[in-house]
Short mmCIF file of C-alpha atoms and ligand atoms in Angstrom, two decimals:
data_model
loop_
_atom_site.label_atom_id
_atom_site.label_comp_id
_atom_site.label_asym_id
_atom_site.label_seq_id
_atom_site.Cartn_x
_atom_site.Cartn_y
_atom_site.Cartn_z
CA MET A 14 80.44 104.45 94.75
CA LYS A 15 78.43 101.56 93.33
CA ASN A 16 79.90 101.20 89.84
CA ASN A 17 83.59 101.26 89.05
CA TYR A 18 85.16 100.46 85.69
CA HIS A 19 88.83 100.94 86.53
CA MET A 20 90.60 98.04 88.22
CA HIS A 21 93.92 96.27 87.64
CA THR A 22 95.64 92.99 88.54
CA TYR A 23 99.22 91.93 89.29
CA ARG A 24 99.60 91.05 85.60
CA CYS A 25 100.43 94.63 84.59
CA GLY A 26 103.63 94.49 86.63
CA HIS A 27 102.88 97.36 89.04
CA ALA A 28 99.73 96.24 90.85
CA ALA A 29 98.96 93.67 93.56
CA GLY A 30 96.03 91.30 93.49
CA THR A 31 94.78 88.42 91.39
CA GLU A 32 91.47 88.58 89.54
CA ARG A 33 89.92 86.61 92.42
CA GLU A 34 91.31 88.88 95.14
CA MET A 35 90.29 92.05 93.32
CA ALA A 36 86.78 90.81 92.51
CA LEU A 37 86.11 89.56 96.04
CA ALA A 38 87.35 92.82 97.58
CA ALA A 39 85.24 94.88 95.17
CA SER A 40 82.19 92.85 96.04
CA ALA A 41 82.86 92.96 99.79
CA ASN A 42 83.17 96.75 99.49
CA GLY A 43 79.66 96.93 98.08
CA LEU A 44 80.32 97.56 94.40
CA LEU A 45 77.43 96.49 92.15
CA THR A 46 79.59 96.82 89.04
CA ALA A 47 83.30 96.04 89.10
CA GLY A 48 84.97 96.32 85.73
CA PHE A 49 88.41 94.84 85.17
CA SER A 50 90.43 97.16 82.95
CA ASP A 51 93.99 95.95 83.25
CA HIS A 52 96.61 97.60 81.04
CA SER A 53 96.12 96.00 77.65
CA PRO A 54 98.86 94.02 75.98
CA PHE A 55 99.84 94.75 72.37
CA PRO A 56 100.42 91.87 69.96
CA GLY A 57 104.16 91.31 69.62
CA VAL A 58 105.06 93.60 72.52
CA PRO A 59 106.62 91.81 75.51
CA ALA A 60 105.47 92.36 79.11
CA SER A 61 107.01 95.23 81.07
CA ARG A 62 106.26 96.94 84.33
CA VAL A 63 103.43 98.81 82.62
CA ARG A 64 101.40 96.07 80.93
CA MET A 65 100.82 92.33 80.74
CA ALA A 66 102.33 90.09 78.08
CA PRO A 67 100.11 89.14 75.13
CA GLU A 68 100.41 85.47 76.21
CA GLU A 69 98.68 86.31 79.51
CA ILE A 70 95.47 87.55 78.01
CA GLY A 71 93.84 84.10 77.87
CA GLU A 72 94.31 83.43 81.56
CA TYR A 73 93.23 86.95 82.49
CA VAL A 74 90.00 86.53 80.54
CA GLU A 75 89.37 83.08 81.94
CA ASN A 76 89.82 84.23 85.55
CA VAL A 77 87.66 87.32 85.12
CA LEU A 78 84.88 85.21 83.60
CA GLU A 79 85.16 82.74 86.45
CA MET A 80 84.64 85.56 88.96
CA LYS A 81 81.77 86.91 86.87
CA ALA A 82 80.00 83.55 87.20
CA GLU A 83 80.84 83.21 90.89
CA LEU A 84 79.57 86.67 91.87
CA LYS A 85 76.52 86.67 89.59
CA GLY A 86 73.54 88.38 91.24
CA LYS A 87 75.78 90.14 93.72
CA THR A 88 78.38 92.11 91.77
CA ASP A 89 78.45 92.46 88.02
CA ILE A 90 82.05 91.67 87.09
CA LEU A 91 82.96 93.06 83.66
CA LEU A 92 85.75 92.08 81.32
CA GLY A 93 87.63 95.05 79.97
CA PHE A 94 90.96 96.70 79.27
CA GLU A 95 92.62 100.07 79.71
CA LEU A 96 94.04 100.69 76.27
CA GLU A 97 96.48 103.26 74.94
CA TYR A 98 95.78 104.61 71.49
CA PHE A 99 98.61 103.90 69.06
CA ALA A 100 97.33 104.09 65.49
CA PRO A 101 99.59 101.42 63.94
CA TYR A 102 98.59 98.89 66.63
CA PHE A 103 94.91 99.71 66.83
CA PRO A 104 93.56 97.26 64.20
CA LYS A 105 95.72 94.44 65.60
CA VAL A 106 94.46 95.06 69.12
CA MET A 107 90.82 95.10 67.99
CA LYS A 108 91.41 91.80 66.21
CA MET A 109 92.95 90.36 69.38
CA TYR A 110 89.88 91.43 71.42
CA ASP A 111 87.58 89.78 68.88
CA GLN A 112 88.61 86.41 70.27
CA TYR A 113 87.24 87.23 73.72
CA PRO A 114 83.95 88.47 75.20
CA VAL A 115 85.37 91.93 75.98
CA GLU A 116 82.64 94.15 77.44
CA PHE A 117 84.30 97.56 77.51
CA ILE A 118 87.58 99.39 77.13
CA ILE A 119 88.72 102.67 78.62
CA LEU A 120 91.24 105.03 77.08
CA GLY A 121 94.41 105.44 79.14
CA GLN A 122 96.96 107.48 77.20
CA HIS A 123 100.10 107.10 79.32
CA TYR A 124 102.57 107.06 76.44
CA LEU A 125 103.11 109.07 73.29
CA GLY A 126 104.25 108.03 69.91
CA PRO A 127 103.33 105.59 67.21
CA ASP A 128 104.44 102.66 69.39
CA PRO A 129 104.14 101.65 73.06
CA TYR A 130 107.69 102.73 73.96
CA GLY A 131 107.20 106.49 73.69
CA HIS A 132 107.47 109.28 76.26
CA TYR A 133 105.56 108.70 79.54
CA VAL A 134 103.39 111.77 79.98
CA GLY A 135 103.40 111.46 83.78
CA ARG A 136 107.00 112.70 83.54
CA PRO A 137 107.67 116.34 82.67
CA CYS A 138 106.19 117.33 79.30
CA GLY A 139 106.91 120.41 77.19
CA GLU A 140 104.65 122.04 74.62
CA GLN A 141 105.39 119.57 71.86
CA GLU A 142 104.59 116.58 74.09
CA LEU A 143 101.36 118.12 75.36
CA THR A 144 100.16 118.88 71.84
CA GLN A 145 100.99 115.36 70.75
CA TYR A 146 99.14 114.00 73.78
CA VAL A 147 96.02 115.98 72.92
CA ASP A 148 96.17 115.04 69.22
CA GLN A 149 96.67 111.37 69.97
CA SER A 150 93.91 111.31 72.60
CA ILE A 151 91.43 112.99 70.28
CA GLU A 152 92.28 110.49 67.55
CA GLY A 153 91.69 107.72 70.09
CA MET A 154 88.35 109.12 71.24
CA LYS A 155 87.25 109.41 67.62
CA THR A 156 87.50 105.64 67.12
CA GLY A 157 84.29 105.42 69.16
CA VAL A 158 85.30 102.21 70.95
CA TYR A 159 86.11 103.66 74.35
CA LEU A 160 83.64 103.78 77.24
CA TYR A 161 85.46 106.72 78.81
CA PHE A 162 88.78 108.54 79.01
CA ALA A 163 90.80 107.70 82.17
CA HIS A 164 92.85 110.44 83.86
CA PRO A 165 92.80 112.80 80.84
CA ASP A 166 94.84 115.20 82.98
CA LEU A 167 97.76 112.77 83.44
CA PRO A 168 100.39 114.93 81.68
CA MET A 169 102.84 116.70 83.95
CA PHE A 170 103.14 119.91 81.93
CA ILE A 171 105.99 122.24 82.84
CA GLY A 172 105.31 125.21 80.52
CA GLU A 173 103.07 128.28 80.49
CA ASP A 174 99.57 128.06 81.99
CA SER A 175 98.07 129.71 78.93
CA PHE A 176 99.42 126.95 76.69
CA TYR A 177 98.09 124.23 79.02
CA LYS A 178 94.66 125.87 79.04
CA LYS A 179 94.55 126.20 75.26
CA GLU A 180 95.48 122.55 74.65
CA MET A 181 93.29 121.09 77.39
CA THR A 182 90.34 123.18 76.21
CA ARG A 183 90.86 121.57 72.81
CA LEU A 184 90.81 118.13 74.45
CA CYS A 185 87.71 118.88 76.55
CA GLU A 186 85.81 120.37 73.62
CA ALA A 187 86.58 117.31 71.48
CA ALA A 188 85.45 115.00 74.29
CA ALA A 189 82.20 116.94 74.65
CA LYS A 190 81.56 116.79 70.93
CA LEU A 191 82.22 113.04 70.92
CA ASP A 192 80.07 112.52 74.05
CA MET A 193 83.06 110.95 75.81
CA PRO A 194 83.01 110.97 79.63
CA LEU A 195 86.22 112.09 81.37
CA GLU A 196 87.44 110.40 84.53
CA VAL A 197 88.40 112.05 87.80
CA ASN A 198 91.06 109.56 88.85
CA LEU A 199 90.83 108.60 92.50
CA LEU A 200 94.24 106.91 92.51
CA GLY A 201 95.81 110.27 91.71
CA MET A 202 93.62 111.87 94.36
CA ARG A 203 94.60 109.47 97.15
CA GLY A 204 98.26 109.48 96.11
CA GLY A 205 98.56 113.27 95.93
CA ARG A 206 99.85 112.99 92.35
CA ASN A 207 100.02 115.75 89.73
CA TYR A 208 96.53 114.68 88.65
CA PRO A 209 93.65 115.28 89.12
CA ASN A 210 94.69 118.76 88.05
CA GLU A 211 92.46 121.61 89.28
CA CYS A 212 93.16 123.72 86.20
CA PHE A 213 91.99 120.86 83.96
CA TRP A 214 88.75 120.30 85.88
CA GLU A 215 87.96 123.98 85.86
CA ILE A 216 88.11 123.79 82.06
CA ALA A 217 85.99 120.60 81.99
CA GLY A 218 83.41 122.31 84.21
CA ARG A 219 83.26 125.28 81.89
CA VAL A 220 83.08 123.15 78.72
CA GLY A 221 80.36 121.03 80.33
CA ASN A 222 81.99 117.62 79.94
CA ARG A 223 80.45 114.38 81.07
CA VAL A 224 82.37 113.19 84.15
CA VAL A 225 82.82 109.85 85.94
CA LEU A 226 84.94 108.66 88.86
CA GLY A 227 87.42 105.81 88.59
CA LEU A 228 89.01 104.04 91.56
CA ASP A 229 91.93 102.89 89.38
CA ALA A 230 92.41 100.10 91.94
CA HIS A 231 95.90 98.62 91.85
CA ALA A 232 95.39 96.53 95.01
CA PRO A 233 92.34 94.90 96.68
CA GLU A 234 92.14 97.60 99.38
CA ASP A 235 91.78 100.27 96.67
CA THR A 236 88.32 99.00 95.79
CA ARG A 237 86.89 101.53 98.21
CA ASP A 238 88.09 105.10 98.80
CA ASP A 239 85.53 107.29 100.53
CA ALA A 240 87.90 110.17 101.23
CA SER A 241 88.98 110.64 97.59
CA GLU A 242 85.43 110.21 96.43
CA ALA A 243 84.27 112.97 98.80
CA LYS A 244 87.00 115.24 97.49
CA ALA A 245 85.93 114.59 93.90
CA TYR A 246 82.37 115.61 94.81
CA GLU A 247 83.76 118.81 96.35
CA TRP A 248 85.54 119.55 93.07
CA ALA A 249 82.30 118.86 91.17
CA GLU A 250 80.59 121.49 93.27
CA ARG A 251 83.47 123.93 92.94
CA PHE A 252 84.01 123.56 89.19
CA GLY A 253 80.39 123.00 88.22
CA PHE A 254 80.40 119.51 86.74
CA ARG A 255 78.05 116.65 87.44
CA ILE A 256 79.38 113.16 88.20
CA GLU A 257 77.65 110.27 86.46
CA THR A 258 77.50 107.18 88.64
CA GLU A 259 76.68 104.54 86.04
CA LEU A 260 77.56 104.14 82.38
CA LYS A 261 75.83 102.28 79.58
CA LEU A 262 78.23 99.81 77.97
CA LYS A 263 78.91 100.25 74.27
CA TRP A 264 80.07 96.77 73.35
ZN1 ZN B 24 98.40 101.09 86.30
ZN1 ZN B 25 94.55 102.45 85.26
#
């Protein structure tokens, strides 16, 4: 992998590595593009173990830009965020980003609800939660601000297969219509998590979605993962999708 747009720092409360440590590791591992996409804060929402505090954003930006300057000509360090879509917060977050030279954002819908304290979809979800997840994600994709959709198959659904297929087909078809790439998440792959989900990627292959890989690095050593990458290419072959290795920034 030469271009990765999914990388975190210790600021989100569940990752290890400063901006400097992450950027240097990414560069040493041969990445030509290393995008920082730490879990975005929400104005007025305090830090937790899932995202940084709004007060931290200035220092995050400053450090990322410092690494961008330092590694210029070697690795293109990008300033970004992984952002949940919560409609009531969306305009406030966009206004917050306006103050900084943000280069991209990826959609990471970990939580449901109108506010950032909703149900975590990585925990067991029933039909109502899955439908809400798909609705909310589609609404997010429609804003047109996201570069791609990270781990779209994050939900741990515990109901009937037929229901899962119906809802995820709806998600994949919307993504295709909106020209939104979907991410095969290599963190899930290396961790043996409930995602990437084979059933989901079979649907994405059939729908013909655009697909990218994301390291979702939560520590410096995660900035390279040949084994998970190889497995993702096997899935691409098996399910008939093509992996794009570089994306054009929208911002
Ligand atoms: Zn994370
Ligand atoms: Zn992430």
